[in-house]
PDB file of C-alpha atoms and ligand atoms in Angstrom:
ATOM      1  CA  MET A   1       6.965 -75.404  13.919  1.00 55.00           C
ATOM      2  CA  VAL A   2      10.323 -73.892  13.066  1.00 62.00           C
ATOM      3  CA  ASP A   3      10.687 -73.013  16.771  1.00 68.00           C
ATOM      4  CA  SER A   4      10.740 -76.686  17.678  1.00 69.00           C
ATOM      5  CA  ILE A   5      13.613 -77.181  15.231  1.00 65.00           C
ATOM      6  CA  TYR A   6      15.600 -74.422  16.945  1.00 66.00           C
ATOM      7  CA  ARG A   7      14.874 -75.990  20.356  1.00 69.00           C
ATOM      8  CA  ARG A   8      16.544 -79.194  19.198  1.00 66.00           C
ATOM      9  CA  TYR A   9      19.702 -77.188  18.602  1.00 65.00           C
ATOM     10  CA  SER A  10      19.557 -75.337  21.901  1.00 67.00           C
ATOM     11  CA  SER A  11      23.350 -75.415  22.251  1.00 68.00           C
ATOM     12  CA  LEU A  12      23.511 -72.856  19.444  1.00 67.00           C
ATOM     13  CA  THR A  13      23.249 -69.219  20.486  1.00 67.00           C
ATOM     14  CA  SER A  14      24.132 -65.917  18.880  1.00 59.00           C
ATOM     15  CA  LYS A  15      27.460 -66.200  20.728  1.00 63.00           C
ATOM     16  CA  THR A  16      28.316 -69.443  18.876  1.00 63.00           C
ATOM     17  CA  PHE A  17      28.415 -67.709  15.511  1.00 63.00           C
ATOM     18  CA  MET A  18      28.389 -63.990  15.213  1.00 88.00           C
ATOM     19  CA  ARG A  19      29.413 -63.257  11.676  1.00 94.00           C
ATOM     20  CA  LEU A  20      27.774 -65.330   8.988  1.00 95.00           C
ATOM     21  CA  VAL A  21      27.566 -65.064   5.211  1.00 97.00           C
ATOM     22  CA  PHE A  22      24.719 -66.663   3.224  1.00 97.00           C
ATOM     23  CA  LEU A  23      25.818 -67.510  -0.300  1.00 97.00           C
ATOM     24  CA  GLY A  24      23.964 -69.129  -3.191  1.00 97.00           C
ATOM     25  CA  PRO A  25      22.370 -68.756  -6.628  1.00 96.00           C
ATOM     26  CA  PRO A  26      19.286 -66.608  -7.275  1.00 94.00           C
ATOM     27  CA  GLY A  27      16.104 -68.037  -5.780  1.00 91.00           C
ATOM     28  CA  ILE A  28      17.805 -70.523  -3.490  1.00 95.00           C
ATOM     29  CA  GLY A  29      16.263 -68.935  -0.390  1.00 92.00           C
ATOM     30  CA  LYS A  30      19.250 -67.062   1.098  1.00 93.00           C
ATOM     31  CA  GLY A  31      17.091 -64.120   2.098  1.00 92.00           C
ATOM     32  CA  THR A  32      14.371 -66.252   3.703  1.00 90.00           C
ATOM     33  CA  GLN A  33      16.855 -68.285   5.742  1.00 95.00           C
ATOM     34  CA  ALA A  34      19.025 -65.277   6.631  1.00 95.00           C
ATOM     35  CA  LYS A  35      15.994 -63.362   7.951  1.00 91.00           C
ATOM     36  CA  MET A  36      14.885 -66.331  10.072  1.00 90.00           C
ATOM     37  CA  PHE A  37      18.333 -66.846  11.564  1.00 91.00           C
ATOM     38  CA  SER A  38      18.625 -63.139  12.268  1.00 92.00           C
ATOM     39  CA  LYS A  39      15.323 -63.111  14.145  1.00 88.00           C
ATOM     40  CA  LYS A  40      15.952 -66.305  16.044  1.00 86.00           C
ATOM     41  CA  PHE A  41      19.499 -65.529  17.155  1.00 87.00           C
ATOM     42  CA  ASP A  42      19.030 -61.757  17.329  1.00 89.00           C
ATOM     43  CA  ILE A  43      21.871 -60.949  14.949  1.00 92.00           C
ATOM     44  CA  PRO A  44      21.409 -58.003  12.535  1.00 94.00           C
ATOM     45  CA  HIS A  45      20.831 -59.136   8.966  1.00 93.00           C
ATOM     46  CA  PHE A  46      21.360 -57.085   5.889  1.00 92.00           C
ATOM     47  CA  SER A  47      20.850 -57.830   2.299  1.00 94.00           C
ATOM     48  CA  THR A  48      22.786 -55.756  -0.226  1.00 96.00           C
ATOM     49  CA  GLY A  49      19.904 -56.339  -2.682  1.00 94.00           C
ATOM     50  CA  ASP A  50      17.483 -54.723  -0.187  1.00 91.00           C
ATOM     51  CA  ILE A  51      19.894 -51.824   0.414  1.00 93.00           C
ATOM     52  CA  LEU A  52      20.110 -51.197  -3.354  1.00 95.00           C
ATOM     53  CA  ARG A  53      16.336 -51.534  -3.863  1.00 91.00           C
ATOM     54  CA  SER A  54      15.742 -49.000  -1.114  1.00 90.00           C
ATOM     55  CA  GLU A  55      18.168 -46.578  -2.837  1.00 93.00           C
ATOM     56  CA  ILE A  56      16.216 -47.090  -6.086  1.00 93.00           C
ATOM     57  CA  GLU A  57      12.918 -46.415  -4.281  1.00 90.00           C
ATOM     58  CA  GLN A  58      14.384 -43.190  -2.840  1.00 94.00           C
ATOM     59  CA  LYS A  59      15.708 -42.223  -6.300  1.00 94.00           C
ATOM     60  CA  SER A  60      19.122 -41.453  -4.779  1.00 95.00           C
ATOM     61  CA  SER A  61      22.151 -41.030  -7.079  1.00 93.00           C
ATOM     62  CA  LEU A  62      23.261 -44.563  -6.137  1.00 93.00           C
ATOM     63  CA  GLY A  63      19.748 -45.864  -6.829  1.00 94.00           C
ATOM     64  CA  LEU A  64      19.688 -44.201 -10.256  1.00 94.00           C
ATOM     65  CA  LYS A  65      23.068 -45.784 -11.115  1.00 92.00           C
ATOM     66  CA  ALA A  66      22.083 -49.234  -9.816  1.00 95.00           C
ATOM     67  CA  GLU A  67      18.562 -49.557 -11.263  1.00 95.00           C
ATOM     68  CA  SER A  68      19.378 -50.462 -14.873  1.00 94.00           C
ATOM     69  CA  ILE A  69      22.249 -52.746 -13.789  1.00 96.00           C
ATOM     70  CA  ILE A  70      20.000 -54.713 -11.424  1.00 95.00           C
ATOM     71  CA  ASN A  71      17.139 -54.905 -13.907  1.00 93.00           C
ATOM     72  CA  SER A  72      19.481 -56.350 -16.546  1.00 94.00           C
ATOM     73  CA  GLY A  73      20.687 -59.083 -14.159  1.00 94.00           C
ATOM     74  CA  HIS A  74      24.280 -57.813 -13.878  1.00 96.00           C
ATOM     75  CA  LEU A  75      26.241 -56.950 -10.744  1.00 98.00           C
ATOM     76  CA  VAL A  76      26.744 -53.467  -9.358  1.00 97.00           C
ATOM     77  CA  SER A  77      30.469 -52.570  -9.312  1.00 97.00           C
ATOM     78  CA  ASP A  78      32.760 -53.924  -6.603  1.00 97.00           C
ATOM     79  CA  ASP A  79      33.852 -50.371  -5.685  1.00 96.00           C
ATOM     80  CA  ILE A  80      30.289 -49.270  -4.977  1.00 96.00           C
ATOM     81  CA  MET A  81      29.470 -52.408  -2.997  1.00 96.00           C
ATOM     82  CA  LEU A  82      32.657 -52.262  -0.924  1.00 96.00           C
ATOM     83  CA  ASN A  83      32.024 -48.620  -0.180  1.00 94.00           C
ATOM     84  CA  ILE A  84      28.519 -49.431   1.103  1.00 94.00           C
ATOM     85  CA  MET A  85      29.802 -52.311   3.235  1.00 94.00           C
ATOM     86  CA  GLU A  86      32.777 -50.423   4.644  1.00 93.00           C
ATOM     87  CA  LYS A  87      30.384 -47.779   6.028  1.00 92.00           C
ATOM     88  CA  ARG A  88      27.744 -50.268   7.129  1.00 92.00           C
ATOM     89  CA  LEU A  89      30.125 -52.557   9.015  1.00 93.00           C
ATOM     90  CA  GLN A  90      31.369 -49.673  11.134  1.00 91.00           C
ATOM     91  CA  GLN A  91      27.944 -48.878  12.551  1.00 91.00           C
ATOM     92  CA  ASP A  92      27.222 -49.696  16.182  1.00 90.00           C
ATOM     93  CA  ASP A  93      24.466 -52.262  15.599  1.00 89.00           C
ATOM     94  CA  VAL A  94      26.846 -54.667  13.830  1.00 89.00           C
ATOM     95  CA  LYS A  95      29.758 -54.413  16.276  1.00 85.00           C
ATOM     96  CA  THR A  96      28.897 -57.780  17.865  1.00 84.00           C
ATOM     97  CA  GLY A  97      27.805 -59.607  14.741  1.00 92.00           C
ATOM     98  CA  TYR A  98      25.959 -59.683  11.436  1.00 95.00           C
ATOM     99  CA  ILE A  99      24.404 -61.931   8.811  1.00 96.00           C
ATOM    100  CA  LEU A 100      25.309 -60.952   5.254  1.00 97.00           C
ATOM    101  CA  ASP A 101      22.910 -61.900   2.490  1.00 97.00           C
ATOM    102  CA  GLY A 102      24.009 -61.228  -1.092  1.00 96.00           C
ATOM    103  CA  PHE A 103      27.486 -59.986  -0.199  1.00 98.00           C
ATOM    104  CA  PRO A 104      30.217 -60.814  -1.103  1.00 98.00           C
ATOM    105  CA  ARG A 105      29.389 -61.784  -4.667  1.00 98.00           C
ATOM    106  CA  THR A 106      32.835 -61.664  -6.286  1.00 98.00           C
ATOM    107  CA  ILE A 107      36.366 -62.618  -5.234  1.00 98.00           C
ATOM    108  CA  LEU A 108      37.278 -58.909  -5.096  1.00 98.00           C
ATOM    109  CA  GLN A 109      34.379 -58.275  -2.698  1.00 98.00           C
ATOM    110  CA  ALA A 110      35.414 -61.242  -0.535  1.00 98.00           C
ATOM    111  CA  GLU A 111      38.984 -59.932  -0.364  1.00 98.00           C
ATOM    112  CA  GLY A 112      37.617 -56.476   0.437  1.00 98.00           C
ATOM    113  CA  LEU A 113      35.477 -57.927   3.227  1.00 97.00           C
ATOM    114  CA  ASP A 114      38.547 -59.668   4.671  1.00 97.00           C
ATOM    115  CA  LYS A 115      40.383 -56.335   4.712  1.00 96.00           C
ATOM    116  CA  ILE A 116      37.440 -54.541   6.375  1.00 95.00           C
ATOM    117  CA  ASN A 117      37.203 -57.278   9.022  1.00 94.00           C
ATOM    118  CA  LYS A 118      40.946 -57.106   9.621  1.00 95.00           C
ATOM    119  CA  ARG A 119      40.801 -53.331  10.114  1.00 93.00           C
ATOM    120  CA  LEU A 120      37.900 -53.801  12.540  1.00 91.00           C
ATOM    121  CA  GLN A 121      39.756 -56.674  14.267  1.00 91.00           C
ATOM    122  CA  GLN A 122      37.022 -59.177  13.621  1.00 92.00           C
ATOM    123  CA  ARG A 123      36.557 -62.278  11.476  1.00 93.00           C
ATOM    124  CA  LEU A 124      33.851 -64.347   9.802  1.00 96.00           C
ATOM    125  CA  ASP A 125      32.640 -67.436  11.698  1.00 94.00           C
ATOM    126  CA  ALA A 126      31.038 -69.359   8.821  1.00 95.00           C
ATOM    127  CA  VAL A 127      29.854 -69.098   5.227  1.00 97.00           C
ATOM    128  CA  ILE A 128      26.675 -71.034   4.462  1.00 97.00           C
ATOM    129  CA  ALA A 129      26.552 -71.922   0.773  1.00 98.00           C
ATOM    130  CA  LEU A 130      23.048 -72.979  -0.268  1.00 97.00           C
ATOM    131  CA  ASP A 131      23.087 -75.268  -3.239  1.00 95.00           C
ATOM    132  CA  GLY A 132      20.414 -76.049  -5.847  1.00 95.00           C
ATOM    133  CA  ASP A 133      19.619 -76.509  -9.511  1.00 94.00           C
ATOM    134  CA  GLU A 134      18.646 -73.810 -11.986  1.00 92.00           C
ATOM    135  CA  GLU A 135      15.212 -75.131 -13.011  1.00 91.00           C
ATOM    136  CA  THR A 136      13.930 -75.511  -9.433  1.00 90.00           C
ATOM    137  CA  THR A 137      15.051 -72.058  -8.410  1.00 91.00           C
ATOM    138  CA  ILE A 138      13.683 -70.416 -11.567  1.00 89.00           C
ATOM    139  CA  LYS A 139      10.278 -71.966 -10.852  1.00 87.00           C
ATOM    140  CA  ARG A 140      10.530 -70.777  -7.269  1.00 86.00           C
ATOM    141  CA  ILE A 141      11.444 -67.199  -8.213  1.00 88.00           C
ATOM    142  CA  SER A 142       8.677 -66.951 -10.806  1.00 87.00           C
ATOM    143  CA  SER A 143       6.099 -67.326  -8.042  1.00 88.00           C
ATOM    144  CA  ARG A 144       7.927 -64.992  -5.642  1.00 87.00           C
ATOM    145  CA  ARG A 145       6.375 -61.645  -4.727  1.00 92.00           C
ATOM    146  CA  SER A 146       7.946 -59.010  -2.476  1.00 88.00           C
ATOM    147  CA  CYS A 147       6.176 -56.541  -0.218  1.00 91.00           C
ATOM    148  CA  ARG A 148       6.789 -52.904  -1.134  1.00 88.00           C
ATOM    149  CA  ASN A 149       6.359 -51.906   2.479  1.00 89.00           C
ATOM    150  CA  CYS A 150       8.161 -54.436   4.720  1.00 87.00           C
ATOM    151  CA  GLY A 151      10.165 -56.447   2.162  1.00 82.00           C
ATOM    152  CA  ALA A 152       8.623 -59.794   3.256  1.00 85.00           C
ATOM    153  CA  ILE A 153       8.668 -62.475   0.585  1.00 85.00           C
ATOM    154  CA  THR A 154       5.539 -64.418  -0.380  1.00 90.00           C
ATOM    155  CA  ASN A 155       5.307 -67.435  -2.670  1.00 86.00           C
ATOM    156  CA  ILE A 156       1.958 -67.131  -4.426  1.00 87.00           C
ATOM    157  CA  HIS A 157       1.807 -70.900  -5.036  1.00 83.00           C
ATOM    158  CA  ILE A 158       2.707 -72.019  -1.508  1.00 81.00           C
ATOM    159  CA  ASP A 159       1.609 -69.357   0.988  1.00 85.00           C
ATOM    160  CA  SER A 160      -2.080 -68.857   1.669  1.00 86.00           C
ATOM    161  CA  ILE A 161      -2.654 -65.170   1.034  1.00 86.00           C
ATOM    162  CA  LYS A 162      -5.254 -63.464   3.240  1.00 89.00           C
ATOM    163  CA  GLU A 163      -6.044 -60.655   0.810  1.00 91.00           C
ATOM    164  CA  GLU A 164      -5.252 -60.798  -2.932  1.00 89.00           C
ATOM    165  CA  GLY A 165      -2.132 -58.770  -3.797  1.00 92.00           C
ATOM    166  CA  LYS A 166      -1.476 -57.812  -0.165  1.00 94.00           C
ATOM    167  CA  CYS A 167       1.306 -58.818   2.215  1.00 94.00           C
ATOM    168  CA  ASN A 168       0.166 -61.162   5.024  1.00 92.00           C
ATOM    169  CA  HIS A 169       2.454 -59.395   7.527  1.00 91.00           C
ATOM    170  CA  CYS A 170       1.694 -55.706   6.992  1.00 94.00           C
ATOM    171  CA  GLY A 171      -0.957 -55.426   4.250  1.00 94.00           C
ATOM    172  CA  GLY A 172       1.544 -53.691   1.927  1.00 94.00           C
ATOM    173  CA  GLU A 173       1.399 -54.113  -1.847  1.00 94.00           C
ATOM    174  CA  LEU A 174       2.938 -57.320  -3.254  1.00 94.00           C
ATOM    175  CA  TYR A 175       4.921 -56.916  -6.476  1.00 92.00           C
ATOM    176  CA  GLN A 176       7.170 -58.956  -8.738  1.00 90.00           C
ATOM    177  CA  ARG A 177      10.748 -57.654  -8.944  1.00 85.00           C
ATOM    178  CA  ASP A 178      11.746 -56.731 -12.518  1.00 85.00           C
ATOM    179  CA  ASP A 179      14.813 -58.949 -12.148  1.00 87.00           C
ATOM    180  CA  ASP A 180      12.612 -61.914 -11.141  1.00 88.00           C
ATOM    181  CA  LYS A 181      11.287 -62.319 -14.716  1.00 86.00           C
ATOM    182  CA  PRO A 182      12.446 -65.676 -16.249  1.00 84.00           C
ATOM    183  CA  GLU A 183      14.805 -64.244 -18.914  1.00 87.00           C
ATOM    184  CA  ILE A 184      16.585 -62.062 -16.345  1.00 92.00           C
ATOM    185  CA  ILE A 185      16.790 -64.912 -13.821  1.00 91.00           C
ATOM    186  CA  ARG A 186      18.705 -66.982 -16.410  1.00 92.00           C
ATOM    187  CA  LYS A 187      21.112 -64.084 -16.886  1.00 94.00           C
ATOM    188  CA  ARG A 188      21.525 -63.829 -13.071  1.00 94.00           C
ATOM    189  CA  TRP A 189      22.303 -67.555 -12.933  1.00 95.00           C
ATOM    190  CA  LEU A 190      25.092 -67.109 -15.511  1.00 96.00           C
ATOM    191  CA  VAL A 191      26.471 -64.165 -13.570  1.00 97.00           C
ATOM    192  CA  TYR A 192      26.332 -66.294 -10.404  1.00 97.00           C
ATOM    193  CA  GLN A 193      28.219 -69.173 -12.032  1.00 97.00           C
ATOM    194  CA  ASN A 194      30.904 -66.909 -13.487  1.00 98.00           C
ATOM    195  CA  GLN A 195      31.431 -64.438 -10.675  1.00 98.00           C
ATOM    196  CA  THR A 196      30.046 -65.753  -7.397  1.00 98.00           C
ATOM    197  CA  GLU A 197      30.558 -69.536  -7.514  1.00 97.00           C
ATOM    198  CA  PRO A 198      34.373 -69.160  -7.242  1.00 98.00           C
ATOM    199  CA  LEU A 199      33.719 -67.951  -3.672  1.00 98.00           C
ATOM    200  CA  ILE A 200      32.863 -71.520  -2.697  1.00 98.00           C
ATOM    201  CA  ASN A 201      36.500 -72.558  -3.132  1.00 98.00           C
ATOM    202  CA  TYR A 202      37.711 -69.275  -1.663  1.00 98.00           C
ATOM    203  CA  TYR A 203      35.889 -69.981   1.601  1.00 98.00           C
ATOM    204  CA  ARG A 204      36.558 -73.728   1.502  1.00 98.00           C
ATOM    205  CA  ASN A 205      40.267 -72.901   1.474  1.00 98.00           C
ATOM    206  CA  LYS A 206      39.737 -70.756   4.559  1.00 97.00           C
ATOM    207  CA  SER A 207      37.842 -73.628   6.284  1.00 97.00           C
ATOM    208  CA  LEU A 208      34.758 -71.437   6.642  1.00 97.00           C
ATOM    209  CA  LEU A 209      32.468 -73.184   4.159  1.00 97.00           C
ATOM    210  CA  LEU A 210      29.297 -75.065   5.161  1.00 97.00           C
ATOM    211  CA  LYS A 211      27.555 -76.462   2.075  1.00 96.00           C
ATOM    212  CA  VAL A 212      23.812 -77.093   2.497  1.00 97.00           C
ATOM    213  CA  SER A 213      21.132 -78.127   0.020  1.00 96.00           C
ATOM    214  CA  GLY A 214      18.634 -75.300  -0.522  1.00 96.00           C
ATOM    215  CA  ILE A 215      16.131 -77.674  -2.152  1.00 94.00           C
ATOM    216  CA  GLY A 216      13.251 -78.662   0.125  1.00 91.00           C
ATOM    217  CA  THR A 217      10.815 -76.857   2.370  1.00 90.00           C
ATOM    218  CA  ILE A 218      11.931 -73.818   4.385  1.00 90.00           C
ATOM    219  CA  LYS A 219      11.827 -76.006   7.496  1.00 91.00           C
ATOM    220  CA  GLU A 220      13.996 -78.733   5.966  1.00 94.00           C
ATOM    221  CA  VAL A 221      16.609 -76.248   4.813  1.00 95.00           C
ATOM    222  CA  THR A 222      16.662 -74.518   8.237  1.00 94.00           C
ATOM    223  CA  ASN A 223      17.168 -77.921   9.844  1.00 92.00           C
ATOM    224  CA  SER A 224      20.092 -78.752   7.548  1.00 95.00           C
ATOM    225  CA  ILE A 225      21.765 -75.386   8.220  1.00 94.00           C
ATOM    226  CA  LEU A 226      21.408 -75.823  11.989  1.00 92.00           C
ATOM    227  CA  LEU A 227      22.874 -79.322  11.762  1.00 91.00           C
ATOM    228  CA  GLU A 228      25.901 -77.980   9.879  1.00 91.00           C
ATOM    229  CA  LEU A 229      26.373 -75.068  12.276  1.00 88.00           C
ATOM    230  CA  GLU A 230      26.263 -77.383  15.262  1.00 83.00           C
TER     231      GLU A 230
HETATM  232  P1  AMP B   1      19.513 -59.891  -4.469  1.00 55.77           P
HETATM  233  O1  AMP B   1      18.366 -59.220  -3.803  1.00 55.77           O
HETATM  234  O2  AMP B   1      20.578 -60.328  -3.497  1.00 55.77           O
HETATM  235  O3  AMP B   1      19.087 -60.992  -5.401  1.00 55.77           O
HETATM  236  O4  AMP B   1      20.224 -58.775  -5.373  1.00 55.77           O
HETATM  237  C1  AMP B   1      19.552 -58.184  -6.474  1.00 55.77           C
HETATM  238  C2  AMP B   1      20.552 -57.504  -7.386  1.00 55.77           C
HETATM  239  O5  AMP B   1      21.243 -56.468  -6.682  1.00 55.77           O
HETATM  240  C3  AMP B   1      21.663 -58.408  -7.925  1.00 55.77           C
HETATM  241  O6  AMP B   1      21.256 -59.170  -9.046  1.00 55.77           O
HETATM  242  C4  AMP B   1      22.724 -57.359  -8.280  1.00 55.77           C
HETATM  243  O7  AMP B   1      22.411 -56.670  -9.476  1.00 55.77           O
HETATM  244  C5  AMP B   1      22.595 -56.360  -7.133  1.00 55.77           C
HETATM  245  N1  AMP B   1      23.482 -56.735  -6.013  1.00 55.77           N
HETATM  246  C6  AMP B   1      23.108 -57.144  -4.750  1.00 55.77           C
HETATM  247  N2  AMP B   1      24.179 -57.423  -4.006  1.00 55.77           N
HETATM  248  C7  AMP B   1      25.262 -57.203  -4.789  1.00 55.77           C
HETATM  249  C8  AMP B   1      26.656 -57.331  -4.608  1.00 55.77           C
HETATM  250  N3  AMP B   1      27.177 -57.771  -3.445  1.00 55.77           N
HETATM  251  N4  AMP B   1      27.468 -57.013  -5.653  1.00 55.77           N
HETATM  252  C9  AMP B   1      26.988 -56.580  -6.821  1.00 55.77           C
HETATM  253  N5  AMP B   1      25.680 -56.440  -7.075  1.00 55.77           N
HETATM  254  C10 AMP B   1      24.815 -56.745  -6.073  1.00 55.77           C
END
């Protein structure tokens, strides 16, 4: 189904846009859309949330530092995040492009990303800002479950699950993230409004911003993003 949407936009290829940022409030579907675009256009995608969760799983020193911050709905420090990204963006697999999901999240991170790109003699092609209201996204997140094994996201009210509590893709255990509980989601929304929303103007001023509604089915949102990119 989604394939037929991509066919309609056959002029778009991974060479059209190589470095994309997906921006938006919690639960708006950045991760879902970023993963689909990555697969379809064969551009590496990385989510800073996934990187941090994997550090927590491994009980690394970074993971131990980040766990309580994430579970309380706050942001991990700009220094830590910029350090992670500086290293990551120098690896070979992202030399020709990347899709960033969850980074940058503050003006300082966006300025840091600009500096990293400048040093690497590259630039962003577009920033896709997904837009939506708090109540809809809170409802959406409350029914979101993540797979412990492959990270796939399942909506328990929309997706038909083959085996209770198991991921449809790999059979791994589905769980609810601690920061996906309603009271923490509200905190994350506040943090988004105070610290991340200013990035919309930051990227608008750089003529990189594409604003797209994140409300609708996955297919509808994909369609709107493709239209904007074209
Ligand atoms: P996400 O999976 O993108 O919703 O991220 C989950 C949590 O990880 C966020 O609520 C933050 O606590 C932390 N996090 C992820 N990316 C960043 C970032 N770029 N800057 C600061 N904290 C981050």
